[in-house]
Coordinates of C-alpha atoms and ligand atoms in Angstrom, one line a residue:
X1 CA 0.0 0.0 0.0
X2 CA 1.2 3.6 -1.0
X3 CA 0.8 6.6 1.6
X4 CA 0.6 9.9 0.4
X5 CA 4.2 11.3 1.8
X6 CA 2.6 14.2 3.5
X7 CA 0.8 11.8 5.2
X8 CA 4.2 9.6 6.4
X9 CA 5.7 13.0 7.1
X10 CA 3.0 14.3 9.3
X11 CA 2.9 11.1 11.2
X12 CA 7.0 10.9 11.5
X13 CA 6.8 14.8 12.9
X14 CA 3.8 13.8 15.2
X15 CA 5.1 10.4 16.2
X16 CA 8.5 10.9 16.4
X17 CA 10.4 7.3 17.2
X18 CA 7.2 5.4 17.4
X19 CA 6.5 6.4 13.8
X20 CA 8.3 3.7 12.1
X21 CA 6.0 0.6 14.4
X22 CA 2.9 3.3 13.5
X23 CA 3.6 3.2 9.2
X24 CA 4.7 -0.2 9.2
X25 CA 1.7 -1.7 10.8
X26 CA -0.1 0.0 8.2
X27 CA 1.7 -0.8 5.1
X28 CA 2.0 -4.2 6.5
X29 CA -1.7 -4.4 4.7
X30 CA -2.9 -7.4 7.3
X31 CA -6.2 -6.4 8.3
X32 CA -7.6 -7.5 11.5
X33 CA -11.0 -9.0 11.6
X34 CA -13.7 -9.6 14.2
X35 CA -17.5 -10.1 14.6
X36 CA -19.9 -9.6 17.9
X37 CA -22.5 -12.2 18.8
X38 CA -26.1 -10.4 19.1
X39 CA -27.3 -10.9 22.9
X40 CA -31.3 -10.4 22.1
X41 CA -31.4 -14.1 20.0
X42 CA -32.1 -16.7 21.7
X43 CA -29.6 -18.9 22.9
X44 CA -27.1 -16.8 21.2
X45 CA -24.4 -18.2 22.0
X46 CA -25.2 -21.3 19.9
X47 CA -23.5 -21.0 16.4
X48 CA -21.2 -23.2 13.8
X49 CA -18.6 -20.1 14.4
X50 CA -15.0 -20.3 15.9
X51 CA -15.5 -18.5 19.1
X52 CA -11.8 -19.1 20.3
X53 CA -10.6 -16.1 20.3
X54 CA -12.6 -13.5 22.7
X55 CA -12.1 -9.9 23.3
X56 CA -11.7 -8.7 27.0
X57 CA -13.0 -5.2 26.4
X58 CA -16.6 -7.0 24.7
X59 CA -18.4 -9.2 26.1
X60 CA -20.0 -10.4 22.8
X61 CA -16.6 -9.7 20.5
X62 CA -14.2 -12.2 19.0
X63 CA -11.4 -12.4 16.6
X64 CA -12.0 -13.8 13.4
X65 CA -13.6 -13.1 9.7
X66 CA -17.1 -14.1 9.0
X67 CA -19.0 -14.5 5.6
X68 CA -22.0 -12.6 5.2
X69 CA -24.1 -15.2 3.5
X70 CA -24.0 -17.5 6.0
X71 CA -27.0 -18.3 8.1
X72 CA -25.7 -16.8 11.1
X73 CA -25.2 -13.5 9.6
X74 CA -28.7 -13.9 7.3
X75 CA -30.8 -14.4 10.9
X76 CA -28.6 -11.3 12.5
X77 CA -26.9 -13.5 15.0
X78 CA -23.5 -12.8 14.0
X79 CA -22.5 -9.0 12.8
X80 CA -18.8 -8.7 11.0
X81 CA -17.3 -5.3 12.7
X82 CA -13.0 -5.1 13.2
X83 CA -12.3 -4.9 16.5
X84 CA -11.4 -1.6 17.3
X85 CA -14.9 -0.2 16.3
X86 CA -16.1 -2.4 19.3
X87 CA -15.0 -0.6 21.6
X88 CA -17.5 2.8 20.8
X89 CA -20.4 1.2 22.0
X90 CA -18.8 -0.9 25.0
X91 CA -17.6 2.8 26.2
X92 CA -20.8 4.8 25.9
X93 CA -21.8 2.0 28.9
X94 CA -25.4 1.4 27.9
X95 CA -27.9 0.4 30.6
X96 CA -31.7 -1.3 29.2
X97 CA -34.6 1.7 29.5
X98 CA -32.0 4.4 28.0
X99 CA -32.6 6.4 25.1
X100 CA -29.9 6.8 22.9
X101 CA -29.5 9.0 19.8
X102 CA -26.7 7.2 17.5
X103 CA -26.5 10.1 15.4
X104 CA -24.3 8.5 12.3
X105 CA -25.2 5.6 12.0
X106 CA -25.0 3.6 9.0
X107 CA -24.1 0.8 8.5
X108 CA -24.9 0.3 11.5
X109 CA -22.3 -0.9 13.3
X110 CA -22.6 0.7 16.7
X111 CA -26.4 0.6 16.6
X112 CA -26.7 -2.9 16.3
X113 CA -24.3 -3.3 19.6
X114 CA -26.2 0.0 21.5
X115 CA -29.5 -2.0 20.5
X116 CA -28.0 -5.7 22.0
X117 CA -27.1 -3.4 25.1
X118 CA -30.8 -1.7 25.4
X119 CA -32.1 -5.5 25.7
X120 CA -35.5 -4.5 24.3
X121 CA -35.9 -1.4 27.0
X122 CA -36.0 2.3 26.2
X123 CA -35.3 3.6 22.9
X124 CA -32.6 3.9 19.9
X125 CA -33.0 6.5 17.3
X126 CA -30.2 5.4 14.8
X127 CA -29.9 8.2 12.1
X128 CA -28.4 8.2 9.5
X129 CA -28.2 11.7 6.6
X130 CA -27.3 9.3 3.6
X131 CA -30.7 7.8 2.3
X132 CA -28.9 5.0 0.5
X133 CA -26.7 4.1 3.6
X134 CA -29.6 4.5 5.5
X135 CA -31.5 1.9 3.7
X136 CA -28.4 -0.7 4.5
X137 CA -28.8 0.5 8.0
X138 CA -32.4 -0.2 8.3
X139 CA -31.6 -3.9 6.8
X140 CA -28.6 -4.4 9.5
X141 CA -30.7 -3.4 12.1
X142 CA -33.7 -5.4 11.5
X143 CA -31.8 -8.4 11.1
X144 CA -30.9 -7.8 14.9
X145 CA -34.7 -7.9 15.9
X146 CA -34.1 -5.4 18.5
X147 CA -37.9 -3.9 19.0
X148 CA -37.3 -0.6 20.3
X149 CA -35.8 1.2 16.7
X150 CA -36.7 4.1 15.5
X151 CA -34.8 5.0 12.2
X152 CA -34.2 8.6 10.7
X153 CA -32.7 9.6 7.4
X154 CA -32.2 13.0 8.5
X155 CA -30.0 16.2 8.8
X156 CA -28.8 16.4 12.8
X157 CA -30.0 20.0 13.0
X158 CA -33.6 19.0 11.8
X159 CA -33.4 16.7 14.7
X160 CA -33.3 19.3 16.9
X161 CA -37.2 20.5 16.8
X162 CA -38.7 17.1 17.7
X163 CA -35.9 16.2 20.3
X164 CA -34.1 19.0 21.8
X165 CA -32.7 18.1 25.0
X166 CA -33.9 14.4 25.0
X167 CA -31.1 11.8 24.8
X168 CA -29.9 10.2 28.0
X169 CA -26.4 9.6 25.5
X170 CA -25.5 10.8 21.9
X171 CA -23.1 8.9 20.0
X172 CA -21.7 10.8 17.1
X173 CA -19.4 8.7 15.4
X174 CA -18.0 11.1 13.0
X175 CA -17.6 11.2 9.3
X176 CA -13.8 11.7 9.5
X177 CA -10.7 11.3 7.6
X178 CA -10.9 7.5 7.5
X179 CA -7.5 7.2 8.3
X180 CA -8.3 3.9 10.4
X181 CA -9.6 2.5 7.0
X182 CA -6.3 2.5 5.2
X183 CA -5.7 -1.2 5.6
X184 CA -9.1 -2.2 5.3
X185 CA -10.4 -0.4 2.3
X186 CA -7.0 1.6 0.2
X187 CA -9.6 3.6 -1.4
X188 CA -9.8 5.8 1.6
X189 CA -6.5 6.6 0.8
X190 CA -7.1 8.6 -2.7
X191 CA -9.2 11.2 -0.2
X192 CA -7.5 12.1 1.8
X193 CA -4.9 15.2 1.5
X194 CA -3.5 17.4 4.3
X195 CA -6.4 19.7 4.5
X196 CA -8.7 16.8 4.7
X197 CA -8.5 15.9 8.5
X198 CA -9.8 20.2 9.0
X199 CA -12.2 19.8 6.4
X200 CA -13.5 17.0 8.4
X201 CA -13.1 18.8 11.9
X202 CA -14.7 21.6 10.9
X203 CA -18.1 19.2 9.1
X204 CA -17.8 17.4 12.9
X205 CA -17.8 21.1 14.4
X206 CA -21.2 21.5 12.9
X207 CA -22.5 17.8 13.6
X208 CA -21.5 18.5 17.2
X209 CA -23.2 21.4 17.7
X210 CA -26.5 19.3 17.1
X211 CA -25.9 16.6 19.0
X212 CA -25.5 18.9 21.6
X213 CA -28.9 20.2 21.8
X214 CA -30.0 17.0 21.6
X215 CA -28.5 15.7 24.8
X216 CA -30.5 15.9 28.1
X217 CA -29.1 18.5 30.5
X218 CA -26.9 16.0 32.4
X219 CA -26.7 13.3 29.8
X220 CA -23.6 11.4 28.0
X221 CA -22.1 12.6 24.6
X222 CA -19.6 9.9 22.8
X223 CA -17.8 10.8 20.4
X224 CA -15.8 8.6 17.6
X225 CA -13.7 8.8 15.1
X226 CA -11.9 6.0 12.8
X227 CA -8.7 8.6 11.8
X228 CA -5.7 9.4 13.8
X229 CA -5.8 13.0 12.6
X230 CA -5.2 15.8 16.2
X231 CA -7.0 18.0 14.3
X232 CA -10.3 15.6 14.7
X233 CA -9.7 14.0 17.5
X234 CA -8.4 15.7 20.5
X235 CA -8.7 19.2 19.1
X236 CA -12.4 18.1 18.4
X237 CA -12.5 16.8 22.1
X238 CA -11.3 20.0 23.3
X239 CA -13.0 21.9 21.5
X240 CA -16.2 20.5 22.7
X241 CA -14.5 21.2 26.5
X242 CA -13.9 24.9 25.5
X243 CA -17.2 25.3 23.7
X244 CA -19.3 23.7 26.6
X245 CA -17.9 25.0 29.9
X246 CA -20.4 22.1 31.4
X247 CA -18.8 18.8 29.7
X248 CA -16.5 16.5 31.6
X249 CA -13.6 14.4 29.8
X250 CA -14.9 10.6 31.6
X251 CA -11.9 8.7 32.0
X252 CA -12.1 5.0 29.7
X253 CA -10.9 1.9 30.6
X254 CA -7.7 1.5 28.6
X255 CA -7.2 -2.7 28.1
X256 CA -4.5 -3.7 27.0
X257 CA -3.1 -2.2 23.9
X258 CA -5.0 1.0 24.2
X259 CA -3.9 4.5 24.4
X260 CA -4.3 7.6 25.8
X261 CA -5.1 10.5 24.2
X262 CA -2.3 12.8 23.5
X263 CA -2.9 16.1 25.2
X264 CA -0.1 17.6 23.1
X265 CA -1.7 16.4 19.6
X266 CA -4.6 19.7 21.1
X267 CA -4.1 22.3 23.8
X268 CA -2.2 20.5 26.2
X269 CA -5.4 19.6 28.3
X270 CA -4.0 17.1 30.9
X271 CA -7.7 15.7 30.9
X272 CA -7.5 14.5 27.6
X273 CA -5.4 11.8 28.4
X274 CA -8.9 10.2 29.5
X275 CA -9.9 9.8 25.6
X276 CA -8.8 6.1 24.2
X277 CA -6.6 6.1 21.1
X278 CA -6.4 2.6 19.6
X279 CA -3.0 2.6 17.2
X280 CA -2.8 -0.6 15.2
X281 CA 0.9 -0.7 16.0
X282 CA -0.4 -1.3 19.6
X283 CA -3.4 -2.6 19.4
X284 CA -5.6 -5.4 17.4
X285 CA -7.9 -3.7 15.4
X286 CA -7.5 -1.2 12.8
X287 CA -7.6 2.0 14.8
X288 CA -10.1 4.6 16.5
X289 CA -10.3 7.5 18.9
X290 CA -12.8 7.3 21.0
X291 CA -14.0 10.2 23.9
X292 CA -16.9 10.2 26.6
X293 CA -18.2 13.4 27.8
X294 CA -20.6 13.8 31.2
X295 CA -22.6 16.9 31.1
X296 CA -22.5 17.9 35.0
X297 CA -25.7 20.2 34.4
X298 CA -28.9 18.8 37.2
X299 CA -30.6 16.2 35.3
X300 CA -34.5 17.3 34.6
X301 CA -37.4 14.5 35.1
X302 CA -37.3 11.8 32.1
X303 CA -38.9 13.3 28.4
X304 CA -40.1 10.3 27.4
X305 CA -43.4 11.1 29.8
X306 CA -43.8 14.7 28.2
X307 CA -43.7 13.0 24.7
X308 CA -46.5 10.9 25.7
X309 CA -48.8 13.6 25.7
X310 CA -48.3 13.9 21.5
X311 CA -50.2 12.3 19.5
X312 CA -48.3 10.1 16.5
X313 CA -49.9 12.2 13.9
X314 CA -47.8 10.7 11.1
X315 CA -49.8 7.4 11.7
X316 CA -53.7 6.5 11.0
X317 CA -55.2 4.0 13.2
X318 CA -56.3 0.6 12.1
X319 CA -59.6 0.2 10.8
X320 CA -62.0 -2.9 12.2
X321 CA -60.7 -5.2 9.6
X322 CA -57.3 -4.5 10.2
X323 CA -57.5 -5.1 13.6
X324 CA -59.4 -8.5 12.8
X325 CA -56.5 -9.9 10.2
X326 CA -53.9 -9.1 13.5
X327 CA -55.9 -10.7 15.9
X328 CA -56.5 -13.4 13.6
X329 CA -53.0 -13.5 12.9
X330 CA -51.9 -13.0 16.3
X331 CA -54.8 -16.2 17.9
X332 CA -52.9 -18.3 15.5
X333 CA -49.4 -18.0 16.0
X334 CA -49.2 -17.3 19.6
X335 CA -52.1 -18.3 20.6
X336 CA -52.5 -14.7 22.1
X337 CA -52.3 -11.1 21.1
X338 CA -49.3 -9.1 20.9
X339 CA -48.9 -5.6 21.8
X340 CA -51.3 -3.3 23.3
X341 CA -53.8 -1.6 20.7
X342 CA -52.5 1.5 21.6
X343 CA -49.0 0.9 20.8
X344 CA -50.2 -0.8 17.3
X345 CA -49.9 1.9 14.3
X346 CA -50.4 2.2 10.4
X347 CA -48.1 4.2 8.5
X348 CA -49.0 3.6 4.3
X349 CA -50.4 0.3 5.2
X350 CA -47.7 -1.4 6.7
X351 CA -48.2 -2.1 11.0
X352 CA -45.8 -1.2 13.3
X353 CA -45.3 -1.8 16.7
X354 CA -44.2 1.8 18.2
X355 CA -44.6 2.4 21.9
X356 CA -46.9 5.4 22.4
X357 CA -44.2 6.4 24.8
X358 CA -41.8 7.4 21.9
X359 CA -41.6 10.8 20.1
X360 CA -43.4 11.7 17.4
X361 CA -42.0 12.5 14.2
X362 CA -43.7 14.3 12.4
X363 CA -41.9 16.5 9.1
X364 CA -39.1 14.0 9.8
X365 CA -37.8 11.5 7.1
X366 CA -38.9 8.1 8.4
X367 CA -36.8 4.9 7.5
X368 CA -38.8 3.2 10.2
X369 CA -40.6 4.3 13.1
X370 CA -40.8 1.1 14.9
X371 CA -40.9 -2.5 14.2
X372 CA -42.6 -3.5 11.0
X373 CA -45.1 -6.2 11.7
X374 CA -46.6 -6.6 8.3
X375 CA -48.6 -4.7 5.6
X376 CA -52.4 -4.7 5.1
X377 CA -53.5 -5.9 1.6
X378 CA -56.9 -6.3 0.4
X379 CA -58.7 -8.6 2.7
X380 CA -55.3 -9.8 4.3
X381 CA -52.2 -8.8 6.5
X382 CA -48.8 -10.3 5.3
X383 CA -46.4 -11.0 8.3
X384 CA -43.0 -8.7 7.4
X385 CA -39.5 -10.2 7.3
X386 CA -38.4 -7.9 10.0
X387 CA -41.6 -9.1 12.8
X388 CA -40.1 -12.6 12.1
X389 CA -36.1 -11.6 12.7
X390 CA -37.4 -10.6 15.8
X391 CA -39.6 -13.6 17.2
X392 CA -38.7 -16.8 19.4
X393 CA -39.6 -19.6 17.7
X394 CA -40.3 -21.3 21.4
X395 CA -43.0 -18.9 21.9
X396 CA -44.7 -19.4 18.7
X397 CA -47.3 -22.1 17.6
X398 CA -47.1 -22.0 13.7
X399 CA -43.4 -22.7 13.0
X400 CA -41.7 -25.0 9.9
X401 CA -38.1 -25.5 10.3
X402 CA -36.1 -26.4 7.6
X403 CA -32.8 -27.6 6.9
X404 CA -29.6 -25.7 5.7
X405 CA -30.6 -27.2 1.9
X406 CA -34.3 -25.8 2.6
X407 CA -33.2 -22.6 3.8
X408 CA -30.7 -22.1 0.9
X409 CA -32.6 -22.5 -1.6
X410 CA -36.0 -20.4 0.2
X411 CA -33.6 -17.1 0.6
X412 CA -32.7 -17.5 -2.9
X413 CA -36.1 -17.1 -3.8
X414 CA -37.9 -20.6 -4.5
X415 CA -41.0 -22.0 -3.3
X416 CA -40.1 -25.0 -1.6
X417 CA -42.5 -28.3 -1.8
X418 CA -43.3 -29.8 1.6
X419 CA -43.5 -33.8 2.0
X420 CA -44.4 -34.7 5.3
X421 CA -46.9 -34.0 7.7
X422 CA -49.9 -32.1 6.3
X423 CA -49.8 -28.2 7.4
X424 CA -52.7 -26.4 7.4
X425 CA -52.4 -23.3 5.1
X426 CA -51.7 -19.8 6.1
X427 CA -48.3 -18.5 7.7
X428 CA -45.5 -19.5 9.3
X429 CA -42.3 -18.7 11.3
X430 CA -39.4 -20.1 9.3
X431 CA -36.7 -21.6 11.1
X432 CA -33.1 -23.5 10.2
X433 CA -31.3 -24.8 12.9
X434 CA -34.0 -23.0 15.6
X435 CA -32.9 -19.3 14.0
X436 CA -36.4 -17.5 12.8
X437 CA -35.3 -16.5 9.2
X438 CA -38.3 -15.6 7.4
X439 CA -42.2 -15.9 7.2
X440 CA -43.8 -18.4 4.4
X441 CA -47.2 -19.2 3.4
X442 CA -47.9 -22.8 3.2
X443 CA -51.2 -23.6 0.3
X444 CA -51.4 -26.7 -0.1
X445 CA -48.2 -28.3 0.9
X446 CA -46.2 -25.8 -1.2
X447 CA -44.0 -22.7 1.3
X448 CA -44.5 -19.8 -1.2
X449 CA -41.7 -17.2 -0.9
X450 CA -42.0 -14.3 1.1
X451 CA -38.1 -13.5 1.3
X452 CA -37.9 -9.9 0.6
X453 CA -36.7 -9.4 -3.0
X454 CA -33.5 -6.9 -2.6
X455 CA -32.2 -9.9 0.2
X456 CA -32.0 -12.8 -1.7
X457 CA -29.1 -14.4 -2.1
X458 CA -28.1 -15.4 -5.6
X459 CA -26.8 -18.7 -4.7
X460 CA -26.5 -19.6 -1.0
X461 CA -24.1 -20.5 1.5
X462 CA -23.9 -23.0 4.5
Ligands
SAM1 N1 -21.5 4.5 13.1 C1 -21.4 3.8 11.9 C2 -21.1 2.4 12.1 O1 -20.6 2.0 13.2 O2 -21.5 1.5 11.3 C3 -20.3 4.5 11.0 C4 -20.6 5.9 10.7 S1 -19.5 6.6 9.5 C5 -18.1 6.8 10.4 C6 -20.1 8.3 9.5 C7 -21.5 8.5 8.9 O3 -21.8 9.9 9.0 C8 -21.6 8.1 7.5 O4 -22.6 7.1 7.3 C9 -22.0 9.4 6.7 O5 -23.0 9.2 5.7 C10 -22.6 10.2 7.8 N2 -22.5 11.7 7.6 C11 -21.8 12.3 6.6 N3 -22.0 13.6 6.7 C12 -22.8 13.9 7.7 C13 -23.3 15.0 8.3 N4 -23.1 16.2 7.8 N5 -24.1 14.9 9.4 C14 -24.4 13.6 9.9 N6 -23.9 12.5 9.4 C15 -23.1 12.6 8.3

């Protein structure tokens, strides 16, 4: 791999001795990989994945490379992310019933680790500004079947009218210089130049000033990077300490491997040593900064009781029939009903569970504003791909499980015949190997294919 030489000379000025281990490791090319287990599948734990080589600093991380068309990945219990990038959502120290504003987000990366940590309590509003990256972040995300999503494509500062002062954390991990992406993807070289890291600073400046106003008096900002460049990093951190007399540097655990930030790379801030700086020449991943900041103004009451006095204007309630095809649904495959009424909504057709709790988002692009249950056709509902991602198949009554050939050939788009045992029509949960994958319709004995079109796999993998 070719560095620019402004680039090598910047480093060798700003690293002095340790500039040589610093270059080397990242024209040694050798990319380190890793993937996290998702916590809110059942018996995670359980997959056909070498699991040998745990991370310390994640509960749920390991060493090793992962293919994305295997079933573990297809049913969102594995999620490929190098190791470094880990360590974002481990430090922002998550606890279930938050809510958490992940303010660039896509792929999606962080969110799906913030929404394993939420466990299914509170709220997280993963945004993202780039409506195709957005769309890739919706799919990661619903493959995790976390329940308590809401997902934005918008601008941060239009944020700021539906949830000023909100967040109980903010995670902005910035668009940077990428410098951290070298090894991984040498594209991200032919960006950068030397004014590149302030052209990025100055785009975070502006990112930051949102995220702000977004925060909760008293509430946690986080902010990453995935570029070694001072003029992001600690001149960004304190910047944010000079701008906002009321944020405190948290220390982070540094593991092994991990760095402090440099308080000469900024103002000579002795706090900033409290920032982590992960170096690949030190560390096993491919590099991040990463810095936590407390606001220490009084925390008010919690806003997700003042948003309950909205109404969810975007949505239109279901009419008699719709709520007969879900409870019909609903009687059939649990035996029960799910969700209260008043947490049940219809946004152009499609039902979605969203807690009447949350805020409403009105004048906002909406990617999703809750989890998608299904769609309402004529005379019918249709289960949605993302309802059955998030299910137990334990606590379901209508469930076919199929084997690794089955499922192969399903996601790639076929109907499959069915042999044995006579199943009454109508739908089903989808399972291979006990991993919900899919709904299907059975009509007499044939699974018609319900796989969303833009995720089939062209041919499939075990
Ligand atoms: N957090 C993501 C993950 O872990 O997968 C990676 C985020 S990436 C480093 C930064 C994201 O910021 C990109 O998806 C990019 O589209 C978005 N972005 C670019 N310009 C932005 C802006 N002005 N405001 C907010 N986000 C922006």
């Amino acid at each position: 791999m070719n560095l620019p030489v402004k680039f090598i000379e910047k480093y060798q000025q700003l690293l002095g001795e340790e500039a040589t281990a610093f270059l080397t490791s990242l024209q040694s090319g050798k990319v380190q990989k890793g993937f996290r287990l998702n916590p809110l599948k059942p018996n995670f734990k359980q997959v056909r994945t070498d699991l040998s080589r745990p991370l310390n600093y994640v509960a749920t991380g390991y060493l090793g490379a992962i293919t994305g068309r295997s079933l573990e990945h297809q049913t969102g219990y594995l999620y490929s992310q190098e190791p470094s990038a880990m360590y974002v959502a481990e430090a922002a120290a998550v606890q279930p019933g938050e809510c958490i504003l992940d303010l660039c987000a896509a792929p999606g990366g962080k969110s799906t680790q913030l929404a394993g940590k939420l466990q299914g309590q509170g709220l997280l509003v993963a945004n993202e500004i780039d409506a195709k990256r957005a769309r890739v972040l919706a799919e990661n995300l619903e493959r995790t079947g976390a329940t308590n999503v809401q997902i934005l494509n918008e601008q941060p500062a239009k944020l700021i009218k539906k949830f000023k002062g909100f967040f109980d954390k903010v995670l902005v991990d910035a668009p940077c210089s990428g410098e951290g992406m070298f090894r991984k993807d040498p594209a991200a070289i032919t960006y950068w130049s030397v004014d590149y890291p302030r052209e990025c600073a100055n785009r975070q400046r502006e990112i930051l000033k949102s995220a702000w106003q977004l925060l909760k008096p008293g509430g946690q900002l986080i902010y990453s990077t995935c570029t070694f460049a001072p003029e992001e990093d600690e001149q960004i951190a304190a910047w944010l300490l000079a701008e906002y007399p009321t944020l405190k540097l948290l220390p982070l655990k540094k593991y092994s491997g991990m760095d402090n930030g440099r308080p000469e790379f900024a103002d000579g801030r002795a706090e900033l040593t409290r920032a982590v700086r992960l170096f690949p020449h030190h560390f096993q991943g491919e590099g991040h900064f990463i810095a936590k900041f407390q606001d220490t103004q009084p925390q008010p009451g919690r806003r997700l009781k003042r948003a309950k006095k909205r109404s969810n204007q975007i949505f239109r309630a279901l009419s008699p029939n719709e709520q007969g095809y879900w409870r019909e649904f609903c009687q059939l495959q649990f035996g029960r009903q799910l969700f209260k009424s008043v947490d049940l909504r219809v946004l152009n057709d499609k039902l979605y569970y969203v807690n009447h709790n949350w805020p409403e988002l009105t004048g906002l692009r909406v990617v999703r504003p809750g989890l998608e249950l299904g769609v309402f056709k004529k005379k019918r509902f249709e289960p949605a791909y993302g309802f059955a991602l998030s299910l137990n198949p334990a606590f379901c009554q209508r469930v076919i499980e199929l084997s690794l050939d089955q499922w192969n050939q399903y996601v790639q788009g076929q109907p499959l015949q069915l042999s044995s045992n006579k199943q009454p029509n109508g739908w089903y949960l989808l399972t291979c190997q006990q991993k919900a994958f899919s709904f299907g319709k059975v009509a007499n004995q044939v699974l018609k294919n319900y796989f969303p079109k833009g995720l089939r796999l062209r041919y499939g993998q075990r």
